[in-house]
Amino acid sequence: GLCAGAEIGKESAEKILPRNTCALIKSFVGFKLSRLCPYIESCDLVVGETTCDGKKKAYEIFEEYAPVYVMEIPQMKQACDRDLWKAEVRRFKERIEAVAGKEITAARLKEAIKLVNRRRQVLQRLNQLRAAVPTPISGRDVLLINQISFYDDPVRFTAKIGELCDELEKRIKAGEGVAPPETPRLMLSGCPMAVPNWKLPFIVESSGAVIVGEESCIGTRNIRDLVDESGDTLEEMLDALVDRYMRIDCACFTPNQERLHNVVSMAKELEVKGVIHFALNFCQPYAIEAFKVGRALEAAGIPMLSIETDYSMEDVEQLKTRVEAFLEMVR
């Protein structure tokens, strides 16, 4: 993934992007202009996606500074949208083969699917363990683990997180937690938090709560579904990949009833006292969808606090006041 979670190169980015652009977009452009992201500087191809209009237009500018390939993401989940997505996956396969100079064979793809599924499974195990009372690991630590899962070597990562899970099981059996059992349990929902964006989780957990789940593309959306491993031919495996990613309930989709159902189900399963919905300033998909998420949670008797912010530290005290007031309400 790109470096996109810090207020780096903001001034340079705002010379070529509108000021009222979300922090994530300004960040990945700013990192490139500042030449501070080793991933961008060393890569042969930057892969973008059309999950929002801001990214889509920013990539047109970004390609003047780095090689860019943009995948078209369907906005609905009808049969024609699946056909579009499969064509995009096939086109991406061909581009990767051209850049790497290697053919993606059925054997190699099957091995890769299994490898990434094992990584998802160890993160699923971690999510199950963190749900214990008292929780054996902080939400900030789990967020960092989820963030680096996009960067780290998958074999090493899976092995090390497996070892961590073994340790967490010991803590649970011993009744050891990072906070007392009566600590308010909260869940985060909304925009993905790119490393090193730990601003809101730090505010929440330093205010006397513990985060036990993240409903986002960094959290459960990334690991909830596995890719079907039963296919043997290249075509069967491409279909499995297409179907798995079409199940994602990102706010770029319309309508998005699956997300409303999943947010409520997850909040109930984790037995949280409330949900904090996070959206970056000017992120219209998540900021607007927060209304329907809040209404669905309200119908289930679960309080929600909606927060819009960016990567700056200017509003930390204001956010802390709002979070503390929310905690007083849900205790």
Short mmCIF file of C-alpha atoms in Angstrom, two decimals:
data_model
loop_
_atom_site.label_atom_id
_atom_site.label_comp_id
_atom_site.label_asym_id
_atom_site.label_seq_id
_atom_site.Cartn_x
_atom_site.Cartn_y
_atom_site.Cartn_z
CA GLY A 1 0.00 0.00 0.00
CA LEU A 2 0.97 3.61 -0.38
CA CYS A 3 2.09 5.89 2.43
CA ALA A 4 -1.14 7.80 3.01
CA GLY A 5 -1.76 8.15 6.72
CA ALA A 6 0.19 11.23 7.77
CA GLU A 7 0.14 14.95 7.07
CA ILE A 8 3.33 14.83 4.98
CA GLY A 9 3.94 17.21 2.08
CA LYS A 10 0.55 18.85 2.58
CA GLU A 11 1.73 22.23 1.33
CA SER A 12 3.20 20.70 -1.82
CA ALA A 13 0.10 18.59 -2.42
CA GLU A 14 -2.20 21.60 -2.10
CA LYS A 15 -0.32 23.29 -4.95
CA ILE A 16 -1.76 20.73 -7.35
CA LEU A 17 -4.87 19.52 -5.48
CA PRO A 18 -7.86 21.48 -4.16
CA ARG A 19 -7.51 22.44 -0.51
CA ASN A 20 -10.83 20.76 0.32
CA THR A 21 -9.57 17.29 -0.61
CA CYS A 22 -9.53 14.40 1.86
CA ALA A 23 -6.38 13.93 3.90
CA LEU A 24 -5.66 10.46 2.50
CA ILE A 25 -5.44 11.75 -1.09
CA LYS A 26 -3.32 14.75 -0.11
CA SER A 27 -1.10 12.41 1.91
CA PHE A 28 -0.21 9.95 -0.85
CA VAL A 29 0.44 12.82 -3.25
CA GLY A 30 2.42 14.69 -0.60
CA PHE A 31 4.55 11.65 0.22
CA LYS A 32 5.50 11.34 -3.45
CA LEU A 33 6.28 15.02 -3.91
CA SER A 34 8.41 14.90 -0.73
CA ARG A 35 10.04 11.63 -1.87
CA LEU A 36 9.59 10.19 1.63
CA CYS A 37 7.73 6.95 0.89
CA PRO A 38 10.15 4.10 0.06
CA TYR A 39 7.35 2.02 -1.45
CA ILE A 40 6.43 4.64 -4.04
CA GLU A 41 10.06 5.42 -4.82
CA SER A 42 11.02 1.78 -5.40
CA CYS A 43 7.92 0.36 -7.09
CA ASP A 44 7.46 -0.37 -10.78
CA LEU A 45 3.72 0.30 -10.71
CA VAL A 46 1.29 2.15 -8.45
CA VAL A 47 -2.16 0.54 -8.58
CA GLY A 48 -5.12 2.82 -7.97
CA GLU A 49 -8.87 2.22 -7.82
CA THR A 50 -11.97 4.28 -8.50
CA THR A 51 -13.61 4.02 -5.08
CA CYS A 52 -14.20 7.78 -5.03
CA ASP A 53 -14.09 10.70 -7.45
CA GLY A 54 -11.25 12.34 -5.54
CA LYS A 55 -8.90 9.40 -6.00
CA LYS A 56 -9.96 8.91 -9.61
CA LYS A 57 -8.99 12.46 -10.59
CA ALA A 58 -5.92 12.57 -8.33
CA TYR A 59 -4.43 9.56 -10.14
CA GLU A 60 -4.55 11.55 -13.39
CA ILE A 61 -2.16 14.02 -11.79
CA PHE A 62 -0.17 11.41 -9.88
CA GLU A 63 0.77 9.54 -13.06
CA GLU A 64 2.96 12.53 -13.99
CA TYR A 65 5.18 11.56 -11.04
CA ALA A 66 4.97 7.74 -10.95
CA PRO A 67 3.77 4.86 -13.16
CA VAL A 68 0.06 4.41 -12.38
CA TYR A 69 -2.47 1.73 -13.25
CA VAL A 70 -6.11 2.37 -12.31
CA MET A 71 -8.68 -0.40 -11.83
CA GLU A 72 -12.34 0.45 -12.43
CA ILE A 73 -14.39 -0.57 -9.39
CA PRO A 74 -18.10 -1.27 -9.98
CA GLN A 75 -20.52 0.87 -7.99
CA MET A 76 -23.35 -1.69 -7.80
CA LYS A 77 -23.58 -5.48 -7.45
CA GLN A 78 -25.73 -6.58 -10.36
CA ALA A 79 -24.72 -9.19 -12.95
CA CYS A 80 -23.38 -6.53 -15.32
CA ASP A 81 -21.23 -5.12 -12.50
CA ARG A 82 -19.72 -8.52 -11.85
CA ASP A 83 -18.92 -8.83 -15.56
CA LEU A 84 -17.19 -5.45 -15.45
CA TRP A 85 -15.18 -6.45 -12.39
CA LYS A 86 -14.10 -9.75 -13.91
CA ALA A 87 -12.92 -7.92 -17.03
CA GLU A 88 -10.94 -5.54 -14.80
CA VAL A 89 -9.35 -8.43 -12.87
CA ARG A 90 -8.38 -10.09 -16.14
CA ARG A 91 -6.96 -6.81 -17.48
CA PHE A 92 -4.98 -6.33 -14.26
CA LYS A 93 -3.59 -9.87 -14.54
CA GLU A 94 -2.31 -9.07 -18.02
CA ARG A 95 -0.70 -5.83 -16.82
CA ILE A 96 1.04 -7.57 -13.92
CA GLU A 97 2.36 -10.23 -16.29
CA ALA A 98 3.71 -7.51 -18.59
CA VAL A 99 5.41 -5.59 -15.77
CA ALA A 100 6.84 -8.70 -14.07
CA GLY A 101 7.75 -10.51 -17.27
CA LYS A 102 6.20 -13.69 -15.86
CA GLU A 103 3.02 -15.58 -16.60
CA ILE A 104 0.46 -16.03 -13.82
CA THR A 105 -0.19 -19.75 -14.00
CA ALA A 106 -2.92 -21.75 -12.29
CA ALA A 107 -0.37 -23.33 -9.95
CA ARG A 108 1.12 -19.98 -8.92
CA LEU A 109 -2.27 -18.35 -8.42
CA LYS A 110 -3.54 -21.28 -6.33
CA GLU A 111 -0.49 -21.02 -4.09
CA ALA A 112 -0.97 -17.24 -3.72
CA ILE A 113 -4.67 -17.63 -2.86
CA LYS A 114 -3.82 -20.12 -0.12
CA LEU A 115 -1.05 -17.88 1.20
CA VAL A 116 -3.28 -14.81 1.52
CA ASN A 117 -6.13 -16.88 2.96
CA ARG A 118 -3.79 -18.10 5.73
CA ARG A 119 -2.99 -14.48 6.51
CA ARG A 120 -6.69 -13.64 6.68
CA GLN A 121 -7.31 -16.62 8.95
CA VAL A 122 -4.65 -15.64 11.47
CA LEU A 123 -6.14 -12.13 11.59
CA GLN A 124 -9.59 -13.66 12.09
CA ARG A 125 -8.15 -15.58 15.03
CA LEU A 126 -6.68 -12.35 16.43
CA ASN A 127 -10.06 -10.64 16.14
CA GLN A 128 -11.74 -13.48 18.02
CA LEU A 129 -9.19 -13.31 20.82
CA ARG A 130 -9.35 -9.53 21.24
CA ALA A 131 -13.10 -9.87 21.85
CA ALA A 132 -12.47 -11.57 25.21
CA VAL A 133 -13.37 -9.87 28.50
CA PRO A 134 -11.07 -8.38 29.60
CA THR A 135 -9.53 -7.79 26.19
CA PRO A 136 -5.92 -9.03 26.14
CA ILE A 137 -4.65 -6.48 23.59
CA SER A 138 -5.34 -2.82 22.91
CA GLY A 139 -7.24 -1.64 19.87
CA ARG A 140 -4.27 0.51 18.85
CA ASP A 141 -1.99 -2.52 18.73
CA VAL A 142 -4.46 -4.53 16.66
CA LEU A 143 -4.93 -1.60 14.29
CA LEU A 144 -1.17 -1.44 13.74
CA ILE A 145 -1.09 -5.19 13.07
CA ASN A 146 -3.88 -4.84 10.52
CA GLN A 147 -2.08 -1.93 8.89
CA ILE A 148 1.24 -3.71 8.50
CA SER A 149 -0.48 -6.80 7.12
CA PHE A 150 -0.60 -4.89 3.82
CA TYR A 151 3.17 -4.30 3.90
CA ASP A 152 4.89 -7.23 5.57
CA ASP A 153 6.03 -10.49 4.02
CA PRO A 154 2.89 -12.68 4.27
CA VAL A 155 4.72 -15.84 5.36
CA ARG A 156 6.62 -14.11 8.16
CA PHE A 157 3.59 -12.04 9.16
CA THR A 158 1.31 -15.06 9.45
CA ALA A 159 3.84 -16.96 11.55
CA LYS A 160 4.50 -14.06 13.93
CA ILE A 161 0.84 -13.18 14.42
CA GLY A 162 0.19 -16.86 15.10
CA GLU A 163 2.77 -16.66 17.89
CA LEU A 164 1.11 -13.50 19.20
CA CYS A 165 -2.27 -15.26 19.24
CA ASP A 166 -0.75 -18.10 21.27
CA GLU A 167 0.43 -15.53 23.81
CA LEU A 168 -3.00 -13.86 23.88
CA GLU A 169 -4.65 -17.20 24.61
CA LYS A 170 -2.38 -17.53 27.65
CA ARG A 171 -3.35 -14.04 28.80
CA ILE A 172 -7.04 -14.85 28.43
CA LYS A 173 -6.70 -18.06 30.47
CA ALA A 174 -4.89 -16.08 33.16
CA GLY A 175 -7.55 -13.37 33.12
CA GLU A 176 -5.03 -10.73 32.07
CA GLY A 177 -6.27 -7.71 30.13
CA VAL A 178 -5.06 -4.31 28.99
CA ALA A 179 -8.00 -2.72 30.82
CA PRO A 180 -10.35 -3.75 33.64
CA PRO A 181 -13.33 -5.94 32.66
CA GLU A 182 -15.79 -3.09 33.26
CA THR A 183 -14.03 -0.77 30.77
CA PRO A 184 -16.47 0.45 28.08
CA ARG A 185 -16.05 -1.59 24.89
CA LEU A 186 -16.31 0.41 21.66
CA MET A 187 -16.13 -0.40 17.97
CA LEU A 188 -14.79 1.82 15.19
CA SER A 189 -16.56 1.98 11.84
CA GLY A 190 -15.98 3.85 8.60
CA CYS A 191 -12.96 5.06 6.65
CA PRO A 192 -9.82 2.94 6.55
CA MET A 193 -6.96 4.26 8.70
CA ALA A 194 -3.70 4.11 6.77
CA VAL A 195 -0.48 3.81 8.76
CA PRO A 196 0.49 5.90 10.76
CA ASN A 197 -3.01 7.29 11.38
CA TRP A 198 -3.62 6.32 15.02
CA LYS A 199 -5.14 9.65 16.06
CA LEU A 200 -8.71 8.63 16.87
CA PRO A 201 -7.86 5.23 18.46
CA PHE A 202 -5.36 7.01 20.74
CA ILE A 203 -8.01 9.55 21.77
CA VAL A 204 -10.59 6.83 22.42
CA GLU A 205 -8.38 4.52 24.47
CA SER A 206 -6.72 7.34 26.42
CA SER A 207 -10.21 8.53 27.37
CA GLY A 208 -11.00 5.34 29.27
CA ALA A 209 -12.44 2.98 26.66
CA VAL A 210 -11.09 -0.04 24.81
CA ILE A 211 -11.57 -0.67 21.09
CA VAL A 212 -12.53 -4.28 20.36
CA GLY A 213 -13.24 -4.12 16.62
CA GLU A 214 -12.84 -2.09 13.43
CA GLU A 215 -15.45 -2.22 10.69
CA SER A 216 -13.35 -0.87 7.84
CA CYS A 217 -11.21 -1.90 4.89
CA ILE A 218 -8.27 -2.08 7.29
CA GLY A 219 -10.30 -4.19 9.72
CA THR A 220 -13.00 -6.80 9.21
CA ARG A 221 -13.71 -5.95 5.58
CA ASN A 222 -10.17 -7.01 4.73
CA ILE A 223 -10.36 -10.41 6.44
CA ARG A 224 -14.02 -11.38 6.77
CA ASP A 225 -14.28 -13.51 3.61
CA LEU A 226 -11.81 -16.05 2.27
CA VAL A 227 -11.25 -16.79 -1.41
CA ASP A 228 -12.70 -20.16 -2.44
CA GLU A 229 -9.74 -22.54 -2.84
CA SER A 230 -11.60 -25.35 -4.63
CA GLY A 231 -10.87 -24.13 -8.17
CA ASP A 232 -8.13 -25.82 -10.21
CA THR A 233 -8.20 -23.96 -13.50
CA LEU A 234 -7.10 -20.36 -13.94
CA GLU A 235 -10.64 -19.39 -14.94
CA GLU A 236 -12.14 -20.95 -11.81
CA MET A 237 -9.68 -19.14 -9.59
CA LEU A 238 -10.29 -15.79 -11.30
CA ASP A 239 -14.01 -16.31 -10.69
CA ALA A 240 -13.28 -17.06 -7.03
CA LEU A 241 -11.29 -13.84 -6.68
CA VAL A 242 -13.99 -11.83 -8.43
CA ASP A 243 -16.72 -13.25 -6.18
CA ARG A 244 -14.75 -12.70 -2.98
CA TYR A 245 -14.07 -9.03 -3.69
CA MET A 246 -17.64 -8.39 -4.85
CA ARG A 247 -18.74 -9.29 -1.30
CA ILE A 248 -16.91 -6.29 0.17
CA ASP A 249 -19.34 -3.72 1.58
CA CYS A 250 -17.32 -0.54 0.96
CA ALA A 251 -19.25 2.74 0.99
CA CYS A 252 -18.46 3.11 -2.73
CA PHE A 253 -21.32 0.67 -3.42
CA THR A 254 -24.94 1.70 -3.81
CA PRO A 255 -27.19 0.53 -2.31
CA ASN A 256 -25.14 -0.82 0.57
CA GLN A 257 -27.53 -2.69 2.85
CA GLU A 258 -24.90 -5.38 3.50
CA ARG A 259 -22.78 -2.90 5.40
CA LEU A 260 -25.67 -1.83 7.61
CA HIS A 261 -26.38 -5.46 8.45
CA ASN A 262 -22.70 -6.23 9.10
CA VAL A 263 -22.15 -3.19 11.33
CA VAL A 264 -25.12 -4.05 13.55
CA SER A 265 -24.23 -7.76 13.65
CA MET A 266 -20.62 -7.03 14.55
CA ALA A 267 -21.60 -4.57 17.30
CA LYS A 268 -23.95 -7.13 18.84
CA GLU A 269 -21.43 -9.96 18.58
CA LEU A 270 -18.72 -7.91 20.28
CA GLU A 271 -21.17 -6.66 22.92
CA VAL A 272 -19.98 -3.08 22.54
CA LYS A 273 -21.41 -0.16 24.47
CA GLY A 274 -21.32 2.03 21.37
CA VAL A 275 -19.89 2.63 17.91
CA ILE A 276 -17.72 5.54 16.77
CA HIS A 277 -18.15 6.20 13.06
CA PHE A 278 -15.05 7.79 11.53
CA ALA A 279 -14.89 9.70 8.26
CA LEU A 280 -12.11 11.84 6.89
CA ASN A 281 -13.10 15.41 6.11
CA PHE A 282 -14.45 15.63 2.54
CA CYS A 283 -14.90 11.85 2.27
CA GLN A 284 -18.44 11.98 0.92
CA PRO A 285 -19.14 8.22 0.64
CA TYR A 286 -18.51 7.51 4.34
CA ALA A 287 -19.70 10.86 5.69
CA ILE A 288 -23.06 10.51 3.93
CA GLU A 289 -23.45 6.80 4.68
CA ALA A 290 -22.92 7.55 8.38
CA PHE A 291 -26.57 8.68 8.51
CA LYS A 292 -27.92 5.25 7.53
CA VAL A 293 -25.38 3.45 9.71
CA GLY A 294 -26.44 5.53 12.70
CA ARG A 295 -30.11 4.88 12.02
CA ALA A 296 -29.54 1.11 11.75
CA LEU A 297 -27.59 1.09 15.02
CA GLU A 298 -30.23 3.22 16.75
CA ALA A 299 -32.90 0.72 15.72
CA ALA A 300 -30.80 -1.98 17.37
CA GLY A 301 -30.42 0.07 20.55
CA ILE A 302 -26.71 0.78 20.00
CA PRO A 303 -25.47 4.40 20.38
CA MET A 304 -23.23 5.89 17.69
CA LEU A 305 -20.96 8.93 17.65
CA SER A 306 -20.12 10.30 14.19
CA ILE A 307 -16.73 11.98 13.85
CA GLU A 308 -15.19 13.73 10.85
CA THR A 309 -11.56 14.77 11.11
CA ASP A 310 -8.21 14.73 9.29
CA TYR A 311 -4.57 13.97 10.11
CA SER A 312 -3.78 17.25 11.90
CA MET A 313 -3.55 17.51 15.69
CA GLU A 314 -5.46 20.79 15.87
CA ASP A 315 -8.78 19.24 16.91
CA VAL A 316 -7.48 16.59 19.32
CA GLU A 317 -8.80 18.29 22.47
CA GLN A 318 -12.17 18.96 20.86
CA LEU A 319 -12.46 15.32 19.77
CA LYS A 320 -11.39 14.13 23.21
CA THR A 321 -14.19 16.17 24.79
CA ARG A 322 -16.75 14.63 22.42
CA VAL A 323 -15.46 11.09 23.01
CA GLU A 324 -15.47 11.54 26.79
CA ALA A 325 -19.05 12.84 26.66
CA PHE A 326 -20.05 9.83 24.55
CA LEU A 327 -18.45 7.49 27.07
CA GLU A 328 -20.36 9.13 29.91
CA MET A 329 -23.56 8.50 27.97
CA VAL A 330 -22.90 4.81 27.26
CA ARG A 331 -21.49 3.73 30.64
#
